[in-house]
Coordinates of C-alpha atoms and ligand atoms in Angstrom, one line a residue:
X1 CA -0.2 0.2 0.1
X2 CA 1.3 3.4 -0.8
X3 CA 2.8 5.9 1.7
X4 CA 0.0 8.1 0.2
X5 CA -2.7 5.4 1.0
X6 CA -1.0 4.7 4.3
X7 CA -1.4 8.4 5.3
X8 CA -4.9 9.0 3.9
X9 CA -5.9 5.5 6.3
X10 CA -4.1 7.2 9.1
X11 CA -5.7 10.2 9.3
X12 CA -9.3 9.1 8.3
X13 CA -8.4 6.4 12.1
X14 CA -7.6 9.6 13.8
X15 CA -10.8 11.2 12.9
X16 CA -13.1 8.2 13.4
X17 CA -11.1 7.8 17.0
X18 CA -11.6 11.8 17.7
X19 CA -15.0 11.4 16.7
X20 CA -15.9 7.9 18.3
X21 CA -19.1 5.9 18.5
X22 CA -22.9 7.4 19.0
X23 CA -23.3 5.0 22.3
X24 CA -26.7 6.3 22.0
X25 CA -27.5 5.4 18.1
X26 CA -30.1 3.3 17.9
X27 CA -33.0 2.4 15.8
X28 CA -35.0 4.9 16.4
X29 CA -32.7 7.3 14.6
X30 CA -34.0 7.2 11.4
X31 CA -30.5 8.0 10.3
X32 CA -28.9 5.3 11.5
X33 CA -31.5 2.3 10.2
X34 CA -30.9 0.1 7.8
X35 CA -33.4 1.0 5.7
X36 CA -31.1 4.2 4.7
X37 CA -28.9 2.1 2.9
X38 CA -29.5 2.8 -0.6
X39 CA -28.2 0.2 -3.2
X40 CA -25.6 2.3 -4.4
X41 CA -24.8 2.8 -0.6
X42 CA -24.8 -1.1 -1.2
X43 CA -22.7 -1.7 -3.4
X44 CA -19.9 1.1 -2.9
X45 CA -20.1 -0.9 0.6
X46 CA -20.2 -4.0 -0.7
X47 CA -17.2 -3.2 -3.8
X48 CA -14.1 -4.6 -2.3
X49 CA -15.4 -7.8 -0.3
X50 CA -17.4 -8.0 -4.1
X51 CA -13.6 -7.9 -5.8
X52 CA -11.2 -10.5 -2.6
X53 CA -12.6 -13.3 -3.2
X54 CA -10.6 -14.7 -0.9
X55 CA -10.4 -13.9 2.9
X56 CA -8.9 -16.0 5.7
X57 CA -10.6 -16.9 8.4
X58 CA -8.7 -16.9 12.7
X59 CA -9.6 -18.8 15.4
X60 CA -7.5 -18.2 18.1
X61 CA -7.5 -17.6 21.6
X62 CA -7.0 -19.5 25.5
X63 CA -8.4 -22.7 24.0
X64 CA -5.7 -23.2 21.7
X65 CA -4.1 -23.7 25.4
X66 CA -5.3 -27.2 26.2
X67 CA -5.9 -28.5 22.1
X68 CA -8.8 -30.4 22.7
X69 CA -7.6 -32.4 26.1
X70 CA -9.0 -31.8 29.6
X71 CA -6.9 -33.9 31.9
X72 CA -5.5 -35.6 30.2
X73 CA -8.8 -36.9 28.6
X74 CA -9.4 -35.5 24.2
X75 CA -12.6 -33.3 24.2
X76 CA -14.6 -33.7 21.0
X77 CA -14.7 -30.6 19.4
X78 CA -14.6 -28.0 18.0
X79 CA -11.3 -26.8 19.8
X80 CA -12.4 -23.8 20.9
X81 CA -16.0 -25.4 22.3
X82 CA -13.7 -27.6 24.8
X83 CA -15.3 -25.1 27.9
X84 CA -18.6 -26.3 27.4
X85 CA -17.9 -29.6 25.0
X86 CA -15.3 -30.7 28.1
X87 CA -17.9 -29.4 31.2
X88 CA -15.7 -27.2 32.3
X89 CA -16.9 -25.0 35.4
X90 CA -16.0 -21.7 34.9
X91 CA -14.0 -20.7 37.1
X92 CA -11.2 -24.1 36.6
X93 CA -12.2 -22.6 32.6
X94 CA -11.0 -19.1 33.6
X95 CA -7.3 -20.4 34.7
X96 CA -6.1 -20.8 31.4
X97 CA -5.7 -17.1 30.6
X98 CA -2.9 -17.1 33.3
X99 CA -1.0 -19.9 31.2
X100 CA -2.3 -18.3 27.7
X101 CA 1.8 -16.4 26.7
X102 CA 2.4 -17.6 22.7
X103 CA 5.7 -15.6 22.9
X104 CA 6.4 -17.7 19.2
X105 CA 3.2 -15.0 18.0
X106 CA 4.4 -12.8 14.8
X107 CA 1.9 -10.4 13.6
X108 CA 4.1 -9.8 10.4
X109 CA 4.6 -13.6 10.2
X110 CA 1.3 -14.1 9.9
X111 CA 0.1 -11.2 7.4
X112 CA 3.0 -12.4 5.3
X113 CA 1.5 -15.7 5.3
X114 CA -1.6 -14.5 4.6
X115 CA -0.3 -12.8 1.5
X116 CA 1.7 -14.6 0.0
X117 CA -1.6 -17.8 0.2
X118 CA -3.6 -14.5 -1.6
X119 CA -5.9 -13.4 0.9
X120 CA -7.2 -9.8 0.3
X121 CA -8.9 -10.3 4.0
X122 CA -8.1 -11.3 7.1
X123 CA -11.2 -11.8 10.0
X124 CA -10.4 -13.0 13.4
X125 CA -11.7 -14.2 16.3
X126 CA -11.9 -10.3 19.2
X127 CA -14.5 -12.8 21.1
X128 CA -15.9 -16.0 20.3
X129 CA -18.6 -17.9 23.3
X130 CA -16.1 -18.3 25.6
X131 CA -16.4 -14.5 26.4
X132 CA -11.9 -14.2 26.4
X133 CA -11.4 -11.4 24.4
X134 CA -8.2 -11.5 22.4
X135 CA -7.9 -7.6 22.1
X136 CA -7.3 -4.5 25.7
X137 CA -10.8 -4.2 25.8
X138 CA -11.9 -1.7 29.0
X139 CA -14.9 -3.2 29.1
X140 CA -14.0 -6.6 30.7
X141 CA -10.8 -7.7 32.6
X142 CA -11.8 -11.4 31.0
X143 CA -9.3 -9.9 28.3
X144 CA -5.5 -10.8 26.5
X145 CA -4.1 -7.4 27.3
X146 CA -5.3 -7.7 31.2
X147 CA -5.7 -11.8 32.2
X148 CA -2.8 -13.4 30.7
X149 CA 1.0 -13.3 31.3
X150 CA 1.8 -12.1 27.9
X151 CA 0.4 -9.0 28.2
X152 CA -0.1 -8.4 24.7
X153 CA -2.9 -7.0 22.0
X154 CA -2.7 -9.7 18.7
X155 CA -5.6 -7.5 16.7
X156 CA -4.1 -4.9 17.5
X157 CA -0.9 -5.9 16.3
X158 CA -2.4 -8.0 13.4
X159 CA -4.1 -4.5 12.4
X160 CA -0.9 -2.7 11.8
X161 CA 0.6 -5.9 10.3
X162 CA -2.4 -5.9 8.3
X163 CA -1.9 -2.8 6.9
X164 CA 1.4 -3.0 5.5
X165 CA 0.7 -5.8 3.5
X166 CA -2.3 -4.8 1.6
X167 CA -5.0 -7.1 3.9
X168 CA -8.4 -5.8 5.0
X169 CA -8.0 -6.0 8.7
X170 CA -11.2 -7.9 10.0
X171 CA -13.0 -9.6 13.4
X172 CA -14.9 -12.2 14.8
X173 CA -17.5 -11.3 17.7
X174 CA -19.7 -13.7 18.9
X175 CA -22.7 -12.2 20.4
X176 CA -23.3 -15.6 22.6
X177 CA -20.9 -14.9 25.9
X178 CA -20.4 -17.8 28.5
X179 CA -18.9 -15.4 30.7
X180 CA -21.3 -12.6 31.0
X181 CA -23.4 -12.2 34.1
X182 CA -25.9 -11.1 31.4
X183 CA -26.5 -14.9 29.7
X184 CA -27.3 -17.8 31.8
X185 CA -25.8 -21.5 30.6
X186 CA -28.1 -23.5 29.1
X187 CA -27.7 -26.2 32.2
X188 CA -25.7 -24.5 34.8
X189 CA -23.7 -26.4 37.1
X190 CA -20.8 -26.4 40.2
X191 CA -18.9 -29.2 38.3
X192 CA -20.8 -29.9 34.9
X193 CA -21.9 -26.8 33.3
X194 CA -22.9 -27.1 29.6
X195 CA -23.4 -23.8 28.3
X196 CA -24.7 -23.6 24.5
X197 CA -27.4 -21.7 24.0
X198 CA -27.4 -19.4 26.7
X199 CA -30.2 -17.5 28.1
X200 CA -30.3 -14.0 27.9
X201 CA -31.4 -12.9 31.7
X202 CA -34.6 -11.6 31.5
X203 CA -34.2 -7.9 31.9
X204 CA -30.4 -8.4 31.0
X205 CA -31.2 -7.9 27.0
X206 CA -30.1 -3.5 27.5
X207 CA -27.2 -4.3 29.5
X208 CA -26.1 -6.6 27.6
X209 CA -26.0 -4.8 24.6
X210 CA -24.4 -1.3 26.1
X211 CA -21.8 -3.9 26.9
X212 CA -21.1 -5.3 23.4
X213 CA -21.9 -1.8 21.9
X214 CA -18.7 -0.5 24.6
X215 CA -16.3 -3.1 22.9
X216 CA -17.8 -2.7 19.1
X217 CA -17.2 0.8 19.6
X218 CA -13.5 0.0 21.2
X219 CA -12.9 -2.0 18.3
X220 CA -14.3 0.6 15.2
X221 CA -12.5 3.2 16.7
X222 CA -9.0 1.6 18.0
X223 CA -9.1 -1.0 15.1
X224 CA -10.4 0.2 11.9
X225 CA -12.1 -3.1 11.1
X226 CA -13.4 -2.6 7.2
X227 CA -16.0 -6.2 8.7
X228 CA -17.6 -7.4 12.0
X229 CA -18.1 -11.2 11.2
X230 CA -20.9 -12.0 14.5
X231 CA -22.0 -16.0 15.2
X232 CA -23.0 -16.7 18.2
X233 CA -26.6 -15.3 18.0
X234 CA -28.8 -18.3 18.6
X235 CA -29.1 -17.1 22.7
X236 CA -31.9 -17.9 24.0
X237 CA -33.3 -14.2 24.4
X238 CA -31.4 -12.7 21.7
X239 CA -34.0 -10.0 20.0
X240 CA -34.8 -8.8 16.3
X241 CA -34.3 -5.6 18.2
X242 CA -31.3 -6.1 19.8
X243 CA -30.1 -7.0 16.4
X244 CA -30.9 -4.1 14.1
X245 CA -29.7 -2.4 17.2
X246 CA -26.1 -3.2 16.8
X247 CA -26.1 -3.3 12.9
X248 CA -27.5 0.0 13.5
X249 CA -25.4 1.1 15.9
X250 CA -22.2 0.0 14.3
X251 CA -23.8 1.7 11.1
X252 CA -23.6 5.0 13.0
X253 CA -19.7 5.0 13.5
X254 CA -19.1 3.7 10.1
X255 CA -21.1 3.1 7.8
X256 CA -18.5 1.3 5.6
X257 CA -18.1 -1.7 7.6
X258 CA -19.5 -4.8 6.3
X259 CA -21.9 -6.8 8.9
X260 CA -22.3 -10.8 7.6
X261 CA -26.0 -12.1 8.2
X262 CA -25.5 -13.7 12.3
X263 CA -26.6 -10.7 13.7
X264 CA -30.1 -13.0 12.4
X265 CA -33.1 -11.7 11.9
X266 CA -32.1 -10.7 8.4
X267 CA -29.8 -8.8 9.5
X268 CA -27.1 -7.5 8.2
X269 CA -25.3 -7.7 4.7
X270 CA -24.0 -10.8 2.9
X271 CA -25.3 -14.4 4.2
X272 CA -22.2 -17.1 5.7
X273 CA -22.9 -21.0 4.2
X274 CA -20.2 -22.9 7.2
X275 CA -18.3 -25.6 5.8
X276 CA -20.4 -26.7 2.4
X277 CA -20.4 -24.7 -0.9
X278 CA -24.0 -23.3 -2.5
X279 CA -24.7 -25.3 -5.2
X280 CA -26.3 -23.0 -6.9
X281 CA -29.6 -20.3 -6.1
X282 CA -28.2 -18.2 -3.5
X283 CA -29.8 -15.0 -3.7
X284 CA -27.4 -11.9 -3.1
X285 CA -23.7 -11.5 -1.7
X286 CA -22.5 -14.6 0.2
X287 CA -19.1 -16.2 1.7
X288 CA -18.3 -19.7 2.2
X289 CA -16.9 -19.7 6.0
X290 CA -15.1 -23.7 6.4
X291 CA -12.1 -25.1 8.1
X292 CA -9.0 -26.2 7.2
X293 CA -9.3 -29.1 8.9
X294 CA -12.0 -30.7 11.5
X295 CA -12.1 -27.8 13.6
X296 CA -11.6 -23.9 14.2
X297 CA -9.7 -23.7 17.7
X298 CA -6.4 -25.6 17.0
X299 CA -6.1 -29.2 18.5
X300 CA -2.9 -31.4 18.2
X301 CA -4.5 -33.9 17.6
X302 CA -6.5 -32.8 14.9
X303 CA -4.1 -33.5 11.6
X304 CA -7.5 -34.3 9.0
X305 CA -6.3 -31.6 6.6
X306 CA -8.1 -31.1 3.3
X307 CA -5.5 -30.9 0.1
X308 CA -4.3 -28.1 -1.1
X309 CA -5.9 -29.2 -4.5
X310 CA -9.6 -30.2 -2.3
X311 CA -9.1 -26.7 -0.8
X312 CA -7.8 -24.0 -4.2
X313 CA -10.8 -26.1 -6.2
X314 CA -13.3 -25.2 -3.6
X315 CA -11.5 -21.2 -3.5
X316 CA -12.7 -22.0 -7.8
X317 CA -16.3 -23.7 -6.5
X318 CA -16.9 -20.5 -4.3
X319 CA -16.4 -17.7 -7.0
X320 CA -17.3 -19.4 -10.3
X321 CA -21.0 -19.8 -7.5
X322 CA -21.0 -15.8 -7.0
X323 CA -19.6 -15.8 -3.6
X324 CA -15.9 -15.3 -1.1
X325 CA -13.9 -18.0 0.7
X326 CA -13.4 -17.5 4.0
X327 CA -10.1 -20.5 4.8
X328 CA -9.7 -21.3 8.5
X329 CA -6.8 -21.3 10.6
X330 CA -5.9 -22.8 13.8
X331 CA -3.0 -20.9 15.5
X332 CA -1.4 -22.6 18.3
X333 CA -1.5 -21.7 22.2
X334 CA 2.3 -20.3 21.1
X335 CA 1.4 -18.6 18.1
X336 CA 2.2 -20.5 15.6
X337 CA 0.8 -21.3 13.0
X338 CA 0.6 -25.2 11.9
X339 CA 3.5 -25.8 9.4
X340 CA 0.3 -27.9 7.6
X341 CA -1.9 -25.1 7.6
X342 CA 1.2 -23.0 6.1
X343 CA 1.7 -25.5 3.3
X344 CA -1.9 -25.5 1.7
X345 CA -1.7 -21.4 2.3
X346 CA 1.5 -21.1 0.6
X347 CA 0.3 -24.3 -1.9
X348 CA -3.5 -21.7 -3.2
X349 CA -1.2 -18.4 -3.5
X350 CA 0.8 -20.0 -5.8
X351 CA -2.1 -21.0 -8.3
X352 CA -3.7 -17.4 -7.6
X353 CA -0.2 -16.3 -8.7
X354 CA -0.6 -18.1 -11.6
X355 CA -4.1 -17.6 -12.3
X356 CA -5.7 -15.0 -10.2
X357 CA -7.0 -12.9 -12.8
X358 CA -9.9 -15.6 -12.9
X359 CA -10.8 -14.8 -9.4
X360 CA -10.1 -11.8 -8.4
X361 CA -13.0 -9.0 -9.2
X362 CA -14.9 -11.7 -11.1
X363 CA -18.4 -12.3 -11.0
X364 CA -20.0 -16.2 -10.8
X365 CA -20.4 -18.3 -13.8
X366 CA -22.7 -17.5 -16.9
X367 CA -23.3 -20.5 -17.8
X368 CA -27.3 -22.1 -17.2
X369 CA -26.5 -25.2 -15.3
X370 CA -22.7 -26.9 -14.3
X371 CA -20.2 -27.4 -16.7
X372 CA -18.5 -31.2 -17.1
X373 CA -15.4 -30.2 -17.2
X374 CA -14.7 -27.7 -14.5
X375 CA -16.0 -24.6 -13.6
X376 CA -16.0 -20.5 -14.7
X377 CA -15.5 -17.1 -13.9
X378 CA -16.4 -13.8 -15.9
X379 CA -15.3 -10.2 -16.6
X380 CA -16.5 -8.0 -19.2
X381 CA -15.6 -9.1 -22.8
X382 CA -14.2 -12.2 -21.0
X383 CA -15.0 -15.7 -19.4
X384 CA -12.4 -18.3 -17.5
X385 CA -13.0 -21.3 -17.5
X386 CA -10.8 -23.7 -14.5
X387 CA -10.4 -26.8 -16.2
X388 CA -10.0 -29.7 -13.8
X389 CA -11.1 -32.5 -16.0
X390 CA -9.1 -32.5 -18.8
X391 CA -10.4 -33.3 -21.9
X392 CA -8.6 -37.0 -22.8
X393 CA -8.7 -35.9 -27.1
X394 CA -8.1 -32.6 -26.1
X395 CA -11.3 -31.6 -27.3
X396 CA -13.2 -28.6 -25.1
X397 CA -17.0 -27.9 -26.3
X398 CA -18.6 -25.0 -24.7
X399 CA -22.0 -23.9 -24.1
X400 CA -22.0 -20.6 -25.3
X401 CA -23.6 -19.4 -28.8
X402 CA -21.1 -16.4 -28.6
X403 CA -18.6 -15.5 -31.1
X404 CA -15.0 -15.8 -29.2
X405 CA -12.7 -13.5 -30.8
X406 CA -10.1 -15.4 -29.2
X407 CA -9.3 -18.2 -26.3
X408 CA -5.9 -18.3 -24.6
X409 CA -4.2 -20.5 -22.2
X410 CA -4.1 -18.4 -18.9
X411 CA -0.5 -19.0 -18.4
X412 CA 0.4 -18.7 -22.2
X413 CA -1.6 -15.8 -23.5
X414 CA 0.3 -15.0 -27.2
X415 CA -0.9 -18.3 -28.2
X416 CA -4.4 -18.2 -29.2
X417 CA -5.7 -22.0 -29.0
X418 CA -7.7 -23.2 -32.0
X419 CA -11.5 -22.8 -31.9
X420 CA -14.2 -23.6 -33.4
X421 CA -18.3 -23.0 -33.8
X422 CA -20.4 -26.1 -33.0
X423 CA -23.2 -26.9 -35.4
X424 CA -26.6 -26.9 -34.2
X425 CA -26.7 -30.5 -34.9
X426 CA -24.2 -31.6 -33.1
X427 CA -25.8 -29.3 -30.2
X428 CA -23.8 -26.2 -31.4
X429 CA -21.4 -23.8 -28.9
X430 CA -18.1 -24.0 -29.7
X431 CA -15.3 -26.1 -29.5
X432 CA -12.1 -25.0 -28.4
X433 CA -8.6 -27.9 -29.4
X434 CA -6.2 -27.5 -26.2
X435 CA -3.1 -29.5 -25.5
X436 CA -2.7 -32.6 -24.8
X437 CA -1.3 -31.8 -21.4
X438 CA -2.7 -29.8 -18.3
X439 CA -0.6 -26.6 -17.5
X440 CA -1.7 -27.1 -13.7
X441 CA -2.2 -29.7 -11.5
X442 CA -5.4 -29.4 -10.1
X443 CA -7.2 -26.2 -12.5
X444 CA -5.5 -25.0 -15.8
X445 CA -7.3 -21.2 -16.4
X446 CA -8.3 -21.2 -20.8
X447 CA -10.1 -17.6 -21.1
X448 CA -12.4 -16.7 -24.1
X449 CA -12.6 -13.8 -25.2
X450 CA -15.8 -13.3 -26.6
X451 CA -18.2 -10.4 -28.4
X452 CA -21.1 -8.7 -25.7
X453 CA -22.5 -10.4 -23.0
X454 CA -21.7 -13.9 -22.6
X455 CA -25.2 -15.7 -24.1
X456 CA -24.4 -19.6 -23.0
X457 CA -26.8 -22.7 -24.1
Ligands
FHN1 O1 -19.9 -21.7 17.5 C1 -19.0 -22.1 15.7 C2 -17.8 -21.6 15.8 O2 -16.8 -22.3 17.4 C3 -17.1 -21.4 14.8 O3 -16.9 -19.7 15.6 C4 -18.3 -21.7 13.3 C5 -17.2 -20.9 12.5 O4 -18.0 -20.4 11.7 N1 -19.2 -20.5 13.8 C6 -20.4 -21.0 14.8 C7 -21.2 -23.0 14.4 O5 -21.4 -22.0 13.6

């Protein structure tokens, strides 16, 4: 990011800090309601996100210390749920903060890996369901600066590192909170509590919404997230009014901040399918979030990592479907990204270095149904074919009736491929002759330069 842009961003940040967030804003103030957001406003807000396509989710907290094991026994995952899955009483769980000392954490290294992976935005947990805050909040001492021997603020360091690496900093915030007195455990017990779903303590909604606004105000004015990723809205007693109040509050602080749909009740800017990729029909903006192995938060025994080929294909599937891909990593208790995750991230980055033009800034496939040989994305005047099943006879039949001005491999743009229209008796469309061998073992990209808008058969 150029110095001038850095100075402008810093100036805006200072202004925002000076202005701060109006803690009095509420859904009742019309200028702050979501309804005042026009389509043009929404498009302007979503523009960078729609271009970005690929984000990195980071689940990191004191749950990385036990890493899926409690008192010598494996606790079923995911790692960030160990408090409730392990039925750990709050006073015992809270002691983990005293063991959290991630001396190997290096924000610049994390941002460098993300940049090499081709990631354009990072979403990191500021507070997960356990209520532990991974940032320097004044709203509770149950936070990484006050309650750990480490006394550092990883979100501040990562925010700064993202700025230097040209990556958007975003943060995750859980509505469900197993630590706050404003929510009661599902099954309170001094020896084996079960926390999820929690219940809002009757009459405590306003107090908890005020707590959320205080922390969101700190995050917005101190860390300038481009997006806030809510989660855990399934708390019994969490209301539509609460959701709208929080959304409108964020917009009153900074209308450019994107909010996902997990405040619930139809509030928010985009959908968040989890651990699966929609196979069509999604309305509006959406982003699939997915683990790289089986768990969000670090579990030392979870070695079930998806292959790099699967992850690259998942990214292509998401973008071809018109969505984004938010791929999760789970750093360990010392602040290290597990090596198998680093290897996969770098493999994705290597593929994007060659084929990124087919991903970043594209829109979804123009074809009416799935392609037998792979996927497609598009930009004005171009269709990108991501071929995962290279034709053994070298002939590619594309269900497109446009005149194809030129076709070429993205890896060899100066060498045009033979293109011929197929007779209607042969089903119509366009036929390409491809080289015998695919340039890439996972997905090779063929570019079609077309005249006019795509006309799929
Ligand atoms: O319960 C959480 C889970 O721990 C994780 O944060 C995922 C990420 O999308 N969200 C919830 C499960 O849907």
